[in-house]
PDB file of C-alpha atoms and ligand atoms in Angstrom:
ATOM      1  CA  UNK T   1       0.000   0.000   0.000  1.00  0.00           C
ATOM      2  CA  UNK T   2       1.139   3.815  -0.394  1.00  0.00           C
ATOM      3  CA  UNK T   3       2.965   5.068   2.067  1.00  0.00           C
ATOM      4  CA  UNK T   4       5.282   6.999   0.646  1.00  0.00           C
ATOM      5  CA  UNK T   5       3.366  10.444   0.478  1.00  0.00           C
ATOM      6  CA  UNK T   6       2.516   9.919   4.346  1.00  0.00           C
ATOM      7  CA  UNK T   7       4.373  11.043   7.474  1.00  0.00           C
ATOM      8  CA  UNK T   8       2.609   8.530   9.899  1.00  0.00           C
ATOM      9  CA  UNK T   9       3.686   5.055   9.011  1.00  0.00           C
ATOM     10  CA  UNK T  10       6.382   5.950   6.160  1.00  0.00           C
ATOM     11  CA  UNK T  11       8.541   3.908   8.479  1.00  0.00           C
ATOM     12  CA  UNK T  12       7.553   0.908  10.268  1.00  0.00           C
ATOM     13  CA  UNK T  13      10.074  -1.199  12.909  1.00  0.00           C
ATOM     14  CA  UNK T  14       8.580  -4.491  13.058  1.00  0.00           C
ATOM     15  CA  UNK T  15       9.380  -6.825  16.145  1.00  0.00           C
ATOM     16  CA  UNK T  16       8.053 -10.298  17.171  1.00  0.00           C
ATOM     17  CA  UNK T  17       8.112  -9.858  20.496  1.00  0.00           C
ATOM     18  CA  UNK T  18       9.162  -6.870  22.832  1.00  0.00           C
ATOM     19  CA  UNK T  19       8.692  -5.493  26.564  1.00  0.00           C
ATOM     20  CA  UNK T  20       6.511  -2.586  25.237  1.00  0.00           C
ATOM     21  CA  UNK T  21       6.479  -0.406  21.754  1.00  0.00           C
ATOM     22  CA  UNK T  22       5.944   2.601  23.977  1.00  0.00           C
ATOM     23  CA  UNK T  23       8.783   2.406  26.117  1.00  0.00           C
ATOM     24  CA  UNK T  24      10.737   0.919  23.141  1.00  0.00           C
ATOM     25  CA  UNK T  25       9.691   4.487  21.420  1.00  0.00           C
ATOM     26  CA  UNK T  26      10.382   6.526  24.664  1.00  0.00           C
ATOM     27  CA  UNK T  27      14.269   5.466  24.667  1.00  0.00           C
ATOM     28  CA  UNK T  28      14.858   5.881  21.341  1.00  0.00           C
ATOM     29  CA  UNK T  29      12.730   8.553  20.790  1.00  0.00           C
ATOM     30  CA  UNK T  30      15.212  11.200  19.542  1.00  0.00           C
ATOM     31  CA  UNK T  31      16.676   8.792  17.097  1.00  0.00           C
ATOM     32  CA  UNK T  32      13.267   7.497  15.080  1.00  0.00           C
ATOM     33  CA  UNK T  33      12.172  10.029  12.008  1.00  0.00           C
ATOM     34  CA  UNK T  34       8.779  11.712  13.109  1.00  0.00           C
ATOM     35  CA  UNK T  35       6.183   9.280  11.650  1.00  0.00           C
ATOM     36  CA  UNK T  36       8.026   6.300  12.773  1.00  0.00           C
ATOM     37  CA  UNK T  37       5.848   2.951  13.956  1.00  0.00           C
ATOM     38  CA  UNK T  38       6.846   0.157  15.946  1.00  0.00           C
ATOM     39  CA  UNK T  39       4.609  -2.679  15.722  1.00  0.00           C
ATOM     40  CA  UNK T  40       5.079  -6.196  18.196  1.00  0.00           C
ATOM     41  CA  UNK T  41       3.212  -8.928  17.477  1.00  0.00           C
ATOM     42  CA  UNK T  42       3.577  -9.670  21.125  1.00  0.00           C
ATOM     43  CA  UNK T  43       4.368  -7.474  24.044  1.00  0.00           C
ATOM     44  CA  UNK T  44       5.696  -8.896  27.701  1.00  0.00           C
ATOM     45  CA  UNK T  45       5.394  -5.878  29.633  1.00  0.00           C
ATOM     46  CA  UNK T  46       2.429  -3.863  27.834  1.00  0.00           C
ATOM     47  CA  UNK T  47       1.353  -0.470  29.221  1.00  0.00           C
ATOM     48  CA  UNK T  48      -2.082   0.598  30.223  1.00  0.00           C
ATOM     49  CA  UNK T  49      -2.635   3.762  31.179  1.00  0.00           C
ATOM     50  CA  UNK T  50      -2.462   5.085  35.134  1.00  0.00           C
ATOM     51  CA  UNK T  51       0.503   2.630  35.691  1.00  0.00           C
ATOM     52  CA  UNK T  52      -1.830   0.344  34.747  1.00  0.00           C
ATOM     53  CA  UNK T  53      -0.430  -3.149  32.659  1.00  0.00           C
ATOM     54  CA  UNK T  54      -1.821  -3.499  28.646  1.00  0.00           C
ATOM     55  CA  UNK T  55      -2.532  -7.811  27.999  1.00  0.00           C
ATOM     56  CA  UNK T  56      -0.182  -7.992  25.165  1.00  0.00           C
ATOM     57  CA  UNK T  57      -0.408 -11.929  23.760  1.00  0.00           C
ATOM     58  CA  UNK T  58      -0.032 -12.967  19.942  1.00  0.00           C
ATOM     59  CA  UNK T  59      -2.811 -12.213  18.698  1.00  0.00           C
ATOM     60  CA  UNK T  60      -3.205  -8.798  18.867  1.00  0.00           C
ATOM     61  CA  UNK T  61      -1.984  -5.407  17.026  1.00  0.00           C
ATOM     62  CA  UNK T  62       0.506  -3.512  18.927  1.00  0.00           C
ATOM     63  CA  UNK T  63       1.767  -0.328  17.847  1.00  0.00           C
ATOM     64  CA  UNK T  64       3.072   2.783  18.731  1.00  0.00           C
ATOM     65  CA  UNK T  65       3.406   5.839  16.261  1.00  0.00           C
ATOM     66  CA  UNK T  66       6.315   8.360  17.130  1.00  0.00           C
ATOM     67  CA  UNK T  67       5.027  12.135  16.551  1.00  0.00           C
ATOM     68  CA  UNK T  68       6.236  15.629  17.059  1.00  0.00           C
ATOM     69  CA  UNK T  69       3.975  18.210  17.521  1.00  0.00           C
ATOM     70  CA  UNK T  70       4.075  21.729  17.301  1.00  0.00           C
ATOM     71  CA  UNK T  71       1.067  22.250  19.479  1.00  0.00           C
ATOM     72  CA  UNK T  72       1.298  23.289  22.976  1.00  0.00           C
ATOM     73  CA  UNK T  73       1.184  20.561  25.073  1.00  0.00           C
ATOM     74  CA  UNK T  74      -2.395  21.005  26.755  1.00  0.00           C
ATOM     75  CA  UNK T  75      -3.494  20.343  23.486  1.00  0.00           C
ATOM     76  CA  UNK T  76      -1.703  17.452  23.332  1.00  0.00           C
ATOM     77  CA  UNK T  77      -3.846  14.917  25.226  1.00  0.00           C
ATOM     78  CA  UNK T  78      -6.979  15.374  22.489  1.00  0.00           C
ATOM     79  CA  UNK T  79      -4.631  13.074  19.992  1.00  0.00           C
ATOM     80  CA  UNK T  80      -6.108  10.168  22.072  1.00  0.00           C
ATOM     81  CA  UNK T  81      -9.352  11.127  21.363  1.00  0.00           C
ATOM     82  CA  UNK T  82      -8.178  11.758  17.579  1.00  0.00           C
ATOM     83  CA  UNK T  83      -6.901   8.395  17.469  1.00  0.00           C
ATOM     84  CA  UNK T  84      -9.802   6.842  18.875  1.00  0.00           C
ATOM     85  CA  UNK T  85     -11.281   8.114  15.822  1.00  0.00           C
ATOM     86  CA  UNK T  86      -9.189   6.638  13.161  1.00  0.00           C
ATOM     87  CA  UNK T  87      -9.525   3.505  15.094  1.00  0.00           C
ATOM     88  CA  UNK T  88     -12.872   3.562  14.865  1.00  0.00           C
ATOM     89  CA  UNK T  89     -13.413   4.930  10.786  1.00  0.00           C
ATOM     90  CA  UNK T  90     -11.020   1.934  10.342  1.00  0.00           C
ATOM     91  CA  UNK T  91     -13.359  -0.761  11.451  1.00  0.00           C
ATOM     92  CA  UNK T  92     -16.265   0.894  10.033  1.00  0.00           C
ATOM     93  CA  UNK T  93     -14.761   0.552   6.676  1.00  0.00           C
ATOM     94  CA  UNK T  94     -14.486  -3.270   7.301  1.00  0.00           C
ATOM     95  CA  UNK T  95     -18.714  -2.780   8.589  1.00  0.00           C
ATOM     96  CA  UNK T  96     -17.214  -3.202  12.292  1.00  0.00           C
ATOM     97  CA  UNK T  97     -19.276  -1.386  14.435  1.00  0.00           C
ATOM     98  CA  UNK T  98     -17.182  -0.369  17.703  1.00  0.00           C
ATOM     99  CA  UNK T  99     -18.336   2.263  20.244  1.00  0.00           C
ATOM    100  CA  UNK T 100     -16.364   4.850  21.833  1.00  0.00           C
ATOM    101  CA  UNK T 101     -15.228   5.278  25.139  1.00  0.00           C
ATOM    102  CA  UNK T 102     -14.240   8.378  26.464  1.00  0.00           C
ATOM    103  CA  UNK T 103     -11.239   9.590  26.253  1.00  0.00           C
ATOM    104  CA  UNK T 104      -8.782   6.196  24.883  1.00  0.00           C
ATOM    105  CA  UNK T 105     -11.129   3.212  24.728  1.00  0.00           C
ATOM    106  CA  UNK T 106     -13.166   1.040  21.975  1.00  0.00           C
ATOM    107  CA  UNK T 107     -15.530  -1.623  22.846  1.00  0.00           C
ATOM    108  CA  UNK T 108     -17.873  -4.118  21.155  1.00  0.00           C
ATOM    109  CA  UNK T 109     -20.911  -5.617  22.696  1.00  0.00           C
ATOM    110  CA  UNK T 110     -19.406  -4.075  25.933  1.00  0.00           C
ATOM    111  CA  UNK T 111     -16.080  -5.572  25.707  1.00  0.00           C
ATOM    112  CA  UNK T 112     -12.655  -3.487  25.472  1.00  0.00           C
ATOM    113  CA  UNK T 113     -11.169  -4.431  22.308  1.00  0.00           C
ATOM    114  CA  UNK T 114      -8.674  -1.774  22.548  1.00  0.00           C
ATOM    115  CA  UNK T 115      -6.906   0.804  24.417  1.00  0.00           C
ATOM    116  CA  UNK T 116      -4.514   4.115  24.012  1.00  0.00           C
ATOM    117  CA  UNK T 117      -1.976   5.194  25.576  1.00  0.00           C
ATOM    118  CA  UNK T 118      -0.815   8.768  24.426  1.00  0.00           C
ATOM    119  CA  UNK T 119       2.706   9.691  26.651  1.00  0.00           C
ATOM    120  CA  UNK T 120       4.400  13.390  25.720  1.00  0.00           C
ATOM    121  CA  UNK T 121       8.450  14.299  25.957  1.00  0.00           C
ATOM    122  CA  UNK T 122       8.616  17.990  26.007  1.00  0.00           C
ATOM    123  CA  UNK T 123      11.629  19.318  23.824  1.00  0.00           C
ATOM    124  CA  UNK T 124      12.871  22.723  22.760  1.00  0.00           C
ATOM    125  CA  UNK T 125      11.303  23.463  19.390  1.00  0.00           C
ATOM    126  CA  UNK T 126       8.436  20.517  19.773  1.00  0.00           C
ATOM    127  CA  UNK T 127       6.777  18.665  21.575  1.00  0.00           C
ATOM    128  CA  UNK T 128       7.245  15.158  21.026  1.00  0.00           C
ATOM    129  CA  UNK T 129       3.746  11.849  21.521  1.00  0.00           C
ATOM    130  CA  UNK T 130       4.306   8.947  21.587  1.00  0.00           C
ATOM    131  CA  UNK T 131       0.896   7.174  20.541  1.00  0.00           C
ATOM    132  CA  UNK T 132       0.505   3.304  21.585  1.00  0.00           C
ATOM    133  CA  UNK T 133      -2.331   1.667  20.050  1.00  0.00           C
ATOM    134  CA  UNK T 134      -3.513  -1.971  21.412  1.00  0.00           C
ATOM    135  CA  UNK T 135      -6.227  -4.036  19.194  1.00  0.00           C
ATOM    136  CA  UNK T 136      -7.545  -7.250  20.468  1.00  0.00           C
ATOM    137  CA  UNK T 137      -8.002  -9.170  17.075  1.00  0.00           C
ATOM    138  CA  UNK T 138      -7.941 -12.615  17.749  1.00  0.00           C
ATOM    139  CA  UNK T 139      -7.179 -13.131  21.563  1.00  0.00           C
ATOM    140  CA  UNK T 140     -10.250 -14.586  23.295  1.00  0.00           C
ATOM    141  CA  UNK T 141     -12.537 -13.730  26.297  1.00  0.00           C
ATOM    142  CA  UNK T 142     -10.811 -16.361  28.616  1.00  0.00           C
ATOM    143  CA  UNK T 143      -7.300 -15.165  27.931  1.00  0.00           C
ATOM    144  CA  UNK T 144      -8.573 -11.903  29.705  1.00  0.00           C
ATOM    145  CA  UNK T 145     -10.953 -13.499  32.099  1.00  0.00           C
ATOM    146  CA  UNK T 146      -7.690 -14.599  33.751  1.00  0.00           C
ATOM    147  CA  UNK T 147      -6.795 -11.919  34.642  1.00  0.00           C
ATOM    148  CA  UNK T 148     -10.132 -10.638  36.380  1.00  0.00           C
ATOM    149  CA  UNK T 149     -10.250  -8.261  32.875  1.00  0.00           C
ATOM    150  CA  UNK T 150     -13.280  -7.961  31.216  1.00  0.00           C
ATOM    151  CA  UNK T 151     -12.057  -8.037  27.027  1.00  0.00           C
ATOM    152  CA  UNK T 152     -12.292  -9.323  24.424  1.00  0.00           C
ATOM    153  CA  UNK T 153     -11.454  -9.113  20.956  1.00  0.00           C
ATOM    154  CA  UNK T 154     -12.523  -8.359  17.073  1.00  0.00           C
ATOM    155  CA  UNK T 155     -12.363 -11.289  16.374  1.00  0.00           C
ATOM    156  CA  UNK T 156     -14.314 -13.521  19.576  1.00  0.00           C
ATOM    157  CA  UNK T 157     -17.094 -10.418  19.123  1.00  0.00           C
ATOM    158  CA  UNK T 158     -17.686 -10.473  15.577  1.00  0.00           C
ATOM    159  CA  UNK T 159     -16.819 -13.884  13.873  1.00  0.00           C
ATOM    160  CA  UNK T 160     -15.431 -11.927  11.188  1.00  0.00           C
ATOM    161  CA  UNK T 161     -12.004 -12.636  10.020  1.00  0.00           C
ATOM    162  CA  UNK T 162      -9.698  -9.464   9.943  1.00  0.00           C
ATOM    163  CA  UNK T 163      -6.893  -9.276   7.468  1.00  0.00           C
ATOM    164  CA  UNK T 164      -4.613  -7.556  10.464  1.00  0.00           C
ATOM    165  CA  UNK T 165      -1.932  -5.788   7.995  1.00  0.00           C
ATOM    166  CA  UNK T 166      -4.749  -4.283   6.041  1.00  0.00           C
ATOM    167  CA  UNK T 167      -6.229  -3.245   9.071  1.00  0.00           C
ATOM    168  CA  UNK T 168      -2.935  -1.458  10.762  1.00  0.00           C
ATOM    169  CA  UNK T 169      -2.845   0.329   7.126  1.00  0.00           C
ATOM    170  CA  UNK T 170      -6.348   1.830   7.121  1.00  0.00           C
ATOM    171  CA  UNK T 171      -5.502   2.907  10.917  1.00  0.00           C
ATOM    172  CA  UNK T 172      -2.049   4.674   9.941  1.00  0.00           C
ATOM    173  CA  UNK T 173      -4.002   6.563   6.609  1.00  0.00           C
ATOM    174  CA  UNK T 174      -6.572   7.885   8.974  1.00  0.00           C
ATOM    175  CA  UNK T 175      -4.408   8.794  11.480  1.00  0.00           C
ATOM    176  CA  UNK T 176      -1.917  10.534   9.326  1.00  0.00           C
ATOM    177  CA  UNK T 177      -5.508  12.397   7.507  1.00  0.00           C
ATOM    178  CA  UNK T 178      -6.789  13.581  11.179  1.00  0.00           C
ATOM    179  CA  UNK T 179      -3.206  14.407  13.055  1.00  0.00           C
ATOM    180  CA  UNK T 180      -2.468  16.648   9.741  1.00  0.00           C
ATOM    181  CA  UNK T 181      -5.567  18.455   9.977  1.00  0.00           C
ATOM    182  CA  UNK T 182      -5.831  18.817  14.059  1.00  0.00           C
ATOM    183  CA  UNK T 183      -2.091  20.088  13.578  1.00  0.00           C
ATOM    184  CA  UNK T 184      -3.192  22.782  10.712  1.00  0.00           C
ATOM    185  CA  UNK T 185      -6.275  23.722  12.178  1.00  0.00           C
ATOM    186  CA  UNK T 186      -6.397  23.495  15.505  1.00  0.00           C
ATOM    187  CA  UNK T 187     -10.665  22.509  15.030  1.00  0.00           C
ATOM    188  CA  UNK T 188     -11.222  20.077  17.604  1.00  0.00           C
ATOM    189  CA  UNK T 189     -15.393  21.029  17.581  1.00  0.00           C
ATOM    190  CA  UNK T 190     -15.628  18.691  14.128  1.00  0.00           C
ATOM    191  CA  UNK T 191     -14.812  15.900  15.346  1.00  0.00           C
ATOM    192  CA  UNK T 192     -17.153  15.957  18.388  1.00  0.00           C
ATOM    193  CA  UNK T 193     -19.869  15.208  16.530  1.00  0.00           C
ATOM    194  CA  UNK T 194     -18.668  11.502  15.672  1.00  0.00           C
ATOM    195  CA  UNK T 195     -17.361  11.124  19.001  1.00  0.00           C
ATOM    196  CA  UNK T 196     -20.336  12.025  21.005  1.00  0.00           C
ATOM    197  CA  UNK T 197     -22.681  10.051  17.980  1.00  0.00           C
ATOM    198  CA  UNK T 198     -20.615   6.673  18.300  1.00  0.00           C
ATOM    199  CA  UNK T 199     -19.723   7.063  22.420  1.00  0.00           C
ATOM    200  CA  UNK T 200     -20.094   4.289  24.816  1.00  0.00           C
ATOM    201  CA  UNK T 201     -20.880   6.576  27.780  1.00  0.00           C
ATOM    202  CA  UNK T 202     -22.882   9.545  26.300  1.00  0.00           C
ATOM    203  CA  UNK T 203     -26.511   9.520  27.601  1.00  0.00           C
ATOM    204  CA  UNK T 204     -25.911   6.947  30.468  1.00  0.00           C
ATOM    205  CA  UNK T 205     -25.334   6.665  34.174  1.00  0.00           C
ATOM    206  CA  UNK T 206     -21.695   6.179  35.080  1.00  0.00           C
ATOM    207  CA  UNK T 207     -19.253   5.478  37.776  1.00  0.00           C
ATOM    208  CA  UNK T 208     -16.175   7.507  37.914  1.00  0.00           C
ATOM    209  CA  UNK T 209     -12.764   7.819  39.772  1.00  0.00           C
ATOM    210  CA  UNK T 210     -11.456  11.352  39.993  1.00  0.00           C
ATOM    211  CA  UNK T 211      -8.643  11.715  41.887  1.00  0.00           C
ATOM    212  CA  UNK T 212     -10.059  10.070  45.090  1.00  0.00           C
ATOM    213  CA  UNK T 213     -13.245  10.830  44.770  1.00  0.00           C
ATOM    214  CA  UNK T 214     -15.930   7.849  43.495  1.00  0.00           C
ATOM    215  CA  UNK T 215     -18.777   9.194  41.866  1.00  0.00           C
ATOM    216  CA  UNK T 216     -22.190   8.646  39.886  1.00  0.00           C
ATOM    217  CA  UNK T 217     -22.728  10.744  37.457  1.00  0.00           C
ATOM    218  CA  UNK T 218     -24.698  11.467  34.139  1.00  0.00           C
ATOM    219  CA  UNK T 219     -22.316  11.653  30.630  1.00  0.00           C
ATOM    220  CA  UNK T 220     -24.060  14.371  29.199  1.00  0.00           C
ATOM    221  CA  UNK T 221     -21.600  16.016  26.487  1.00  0.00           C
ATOM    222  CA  UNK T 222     -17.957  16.502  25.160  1.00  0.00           C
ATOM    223  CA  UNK T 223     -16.820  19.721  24.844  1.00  0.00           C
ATOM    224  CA  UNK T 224     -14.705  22.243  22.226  1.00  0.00           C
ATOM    225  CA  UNK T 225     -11.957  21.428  24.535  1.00  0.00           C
ATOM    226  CA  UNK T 226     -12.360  17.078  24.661  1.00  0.00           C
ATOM    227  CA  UNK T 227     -13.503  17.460  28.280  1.00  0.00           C
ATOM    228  CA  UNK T 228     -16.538  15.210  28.583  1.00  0.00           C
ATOM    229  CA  UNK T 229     -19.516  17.023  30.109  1.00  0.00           C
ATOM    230  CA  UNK T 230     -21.018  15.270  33.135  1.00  0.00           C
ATOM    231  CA  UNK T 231     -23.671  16.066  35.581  1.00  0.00           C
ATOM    232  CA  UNK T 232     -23.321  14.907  38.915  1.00  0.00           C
ATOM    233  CA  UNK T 233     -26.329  16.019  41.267  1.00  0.00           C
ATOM    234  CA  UNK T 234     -27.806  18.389  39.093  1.00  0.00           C
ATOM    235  CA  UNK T 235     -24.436  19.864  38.988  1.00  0.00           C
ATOM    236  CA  UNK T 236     -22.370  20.540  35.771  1.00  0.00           C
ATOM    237  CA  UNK T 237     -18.706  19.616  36.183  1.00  0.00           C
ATOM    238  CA  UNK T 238     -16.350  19.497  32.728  1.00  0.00           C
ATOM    239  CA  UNK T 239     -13.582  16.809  33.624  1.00  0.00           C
ATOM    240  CA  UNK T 240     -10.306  16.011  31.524  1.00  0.00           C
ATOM    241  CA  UNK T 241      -8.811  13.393  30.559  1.00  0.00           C
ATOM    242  CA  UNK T 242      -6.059  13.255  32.857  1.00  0.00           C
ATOM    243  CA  UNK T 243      -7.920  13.110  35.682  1.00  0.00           C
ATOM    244  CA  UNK T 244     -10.791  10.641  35.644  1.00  0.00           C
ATOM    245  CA  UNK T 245     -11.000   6.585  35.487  1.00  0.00           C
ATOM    246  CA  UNK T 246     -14.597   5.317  33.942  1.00  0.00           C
ATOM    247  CA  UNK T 247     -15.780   2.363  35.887  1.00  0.00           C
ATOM    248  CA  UNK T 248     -17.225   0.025  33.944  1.00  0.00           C
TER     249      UNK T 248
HETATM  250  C1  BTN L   1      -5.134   1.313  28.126  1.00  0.00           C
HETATM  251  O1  BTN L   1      -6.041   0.577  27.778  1.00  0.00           O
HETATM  252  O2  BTN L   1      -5.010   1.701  29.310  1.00  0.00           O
HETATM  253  C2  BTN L   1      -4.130   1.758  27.100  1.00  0.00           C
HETATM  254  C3  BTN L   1      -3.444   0.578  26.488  1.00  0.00           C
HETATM  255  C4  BTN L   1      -2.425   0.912  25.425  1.00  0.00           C
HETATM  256  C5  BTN L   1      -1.733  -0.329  24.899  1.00  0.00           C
HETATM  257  C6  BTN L   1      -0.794  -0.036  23.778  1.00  0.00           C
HETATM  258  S1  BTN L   1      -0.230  -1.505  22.995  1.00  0.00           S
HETATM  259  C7  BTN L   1       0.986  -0.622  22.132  1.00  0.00           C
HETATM  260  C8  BTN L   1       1.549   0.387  23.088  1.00  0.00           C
HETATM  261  N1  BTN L   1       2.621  -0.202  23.874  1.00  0.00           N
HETATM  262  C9  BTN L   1       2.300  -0.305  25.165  1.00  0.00           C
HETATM  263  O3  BTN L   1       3.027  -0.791  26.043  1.00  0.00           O
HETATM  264  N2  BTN L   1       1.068   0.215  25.374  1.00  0.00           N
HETATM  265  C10 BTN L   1       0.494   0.712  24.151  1.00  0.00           C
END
């Protein structure tokens, strides 16, 4: 496929197995062109996020895409969100329904089938994200079950066979497409519409974590600025991404 025009995915390292593509990315950050992806088939020490661990078996797509930004770095944490969206126009384009879960998550029939890790390195004249990108294709319920994790995969949820190369291609074109235009525009507000249309949590009752608080609370909205909109109480509270687990 062409990938010659593109920045995201021009390059692509290719392990079979590794501790983690992020933190593989994070040391050798400063030497990998901007665009760069490193892709593990398996990972032994995959990252969630919060300090959290990623289940990493064969199986899976594991990825992490090396970028530098010229944003400022509050911006920074809406590429999740962006991501989740080229993740999600991906599988559509294979008639893969997957919902969205605020801010790094994509489920089907209520199972995680995959998560995002975004991690920044601040540097002089850029700011540099690291964007890891886990897809369940073919693992099963029970490998997660394990665990005490409820997941699953594309695969387990669907019975449709994914072509995983094809699929890691559609993901990079979409990426490089939305990145570009988030970088040259600086529009989040367009693509709130998709995010709010295909979410997981809009419109429902859910539990949250922020900081130490635990609290019930009504997703009502995402905003201009990718802080989701919740009402707790009859009181309005705008929460970001940094700051809030979704129980679920
Ligand atoms: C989460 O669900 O909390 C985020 C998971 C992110 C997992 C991906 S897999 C590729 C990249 N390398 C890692 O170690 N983590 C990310």
């Amino acid at each position: 496929m062409e990938r010659e025009n593109r920045l995201i995915g021009k390059k692509l390292i290719h392990f079979d197995v590794i501790d983690s593509t992020n933190e593989y990315a994070k040391k050798n950050f400063i030497n990998l062109e901007n665009g760069t992806v490193i892709l593990s088939d398996e990972q032994t020490k995959g990252k969630g996020r919060a300090g959290r661990g990623f289940i990493s078996n064969k199986g899976g797509l594991y990825f992490s895409v090396i970028y530098h930004s010229k944003l400022e770095i509050s911006k920074l944490p809406l590429y999740t969100q962006l991501a989740s969206i080229a993740v999600f126009k991906a599988l559509e384009e294979i008639d893969i329904k997957a919902h969205i879960k605020w801010p790094n998550d994509l489920y089907i029939n209520k199972y995680k089938i995959c998560g995002i890790l975004t991690e920044l390195i601040q540097f002089k004249d850029f700011n540099g994200v690291i964007m890891g990108i886990g897809i369940n294709i073919k693992n099963t319920r029970d490998e997660f079950m394990k665990a005490n994790i409820l997941a699953s995969s594309i695969e387990e949820e669907t019975k449709i066979k994914i072509d995983s190369k094809l699929l890691l291609e559609r993901i990079l074109y979409h990426l490089d497409a939305i990145f570009l235009d988030f970088e040259t525009n600086r529009d989040f507000e367009k693509y709130k519409t998709l995010l709010i249309e295909n979410s997981m949590i809009i419109g429902k009752e859910i539990a949250l974590d922020i900081g130490n608080e635990n609290v019930i609370a009504k997703a009502l909205d995402i905003d201009k600025y990718g802080n989701l909109i919740i009402d707790v109480n009859g009181e309005r509270r705008a929460l970001n991404s940094g700051e809030v687990h979704i129980r679920m």
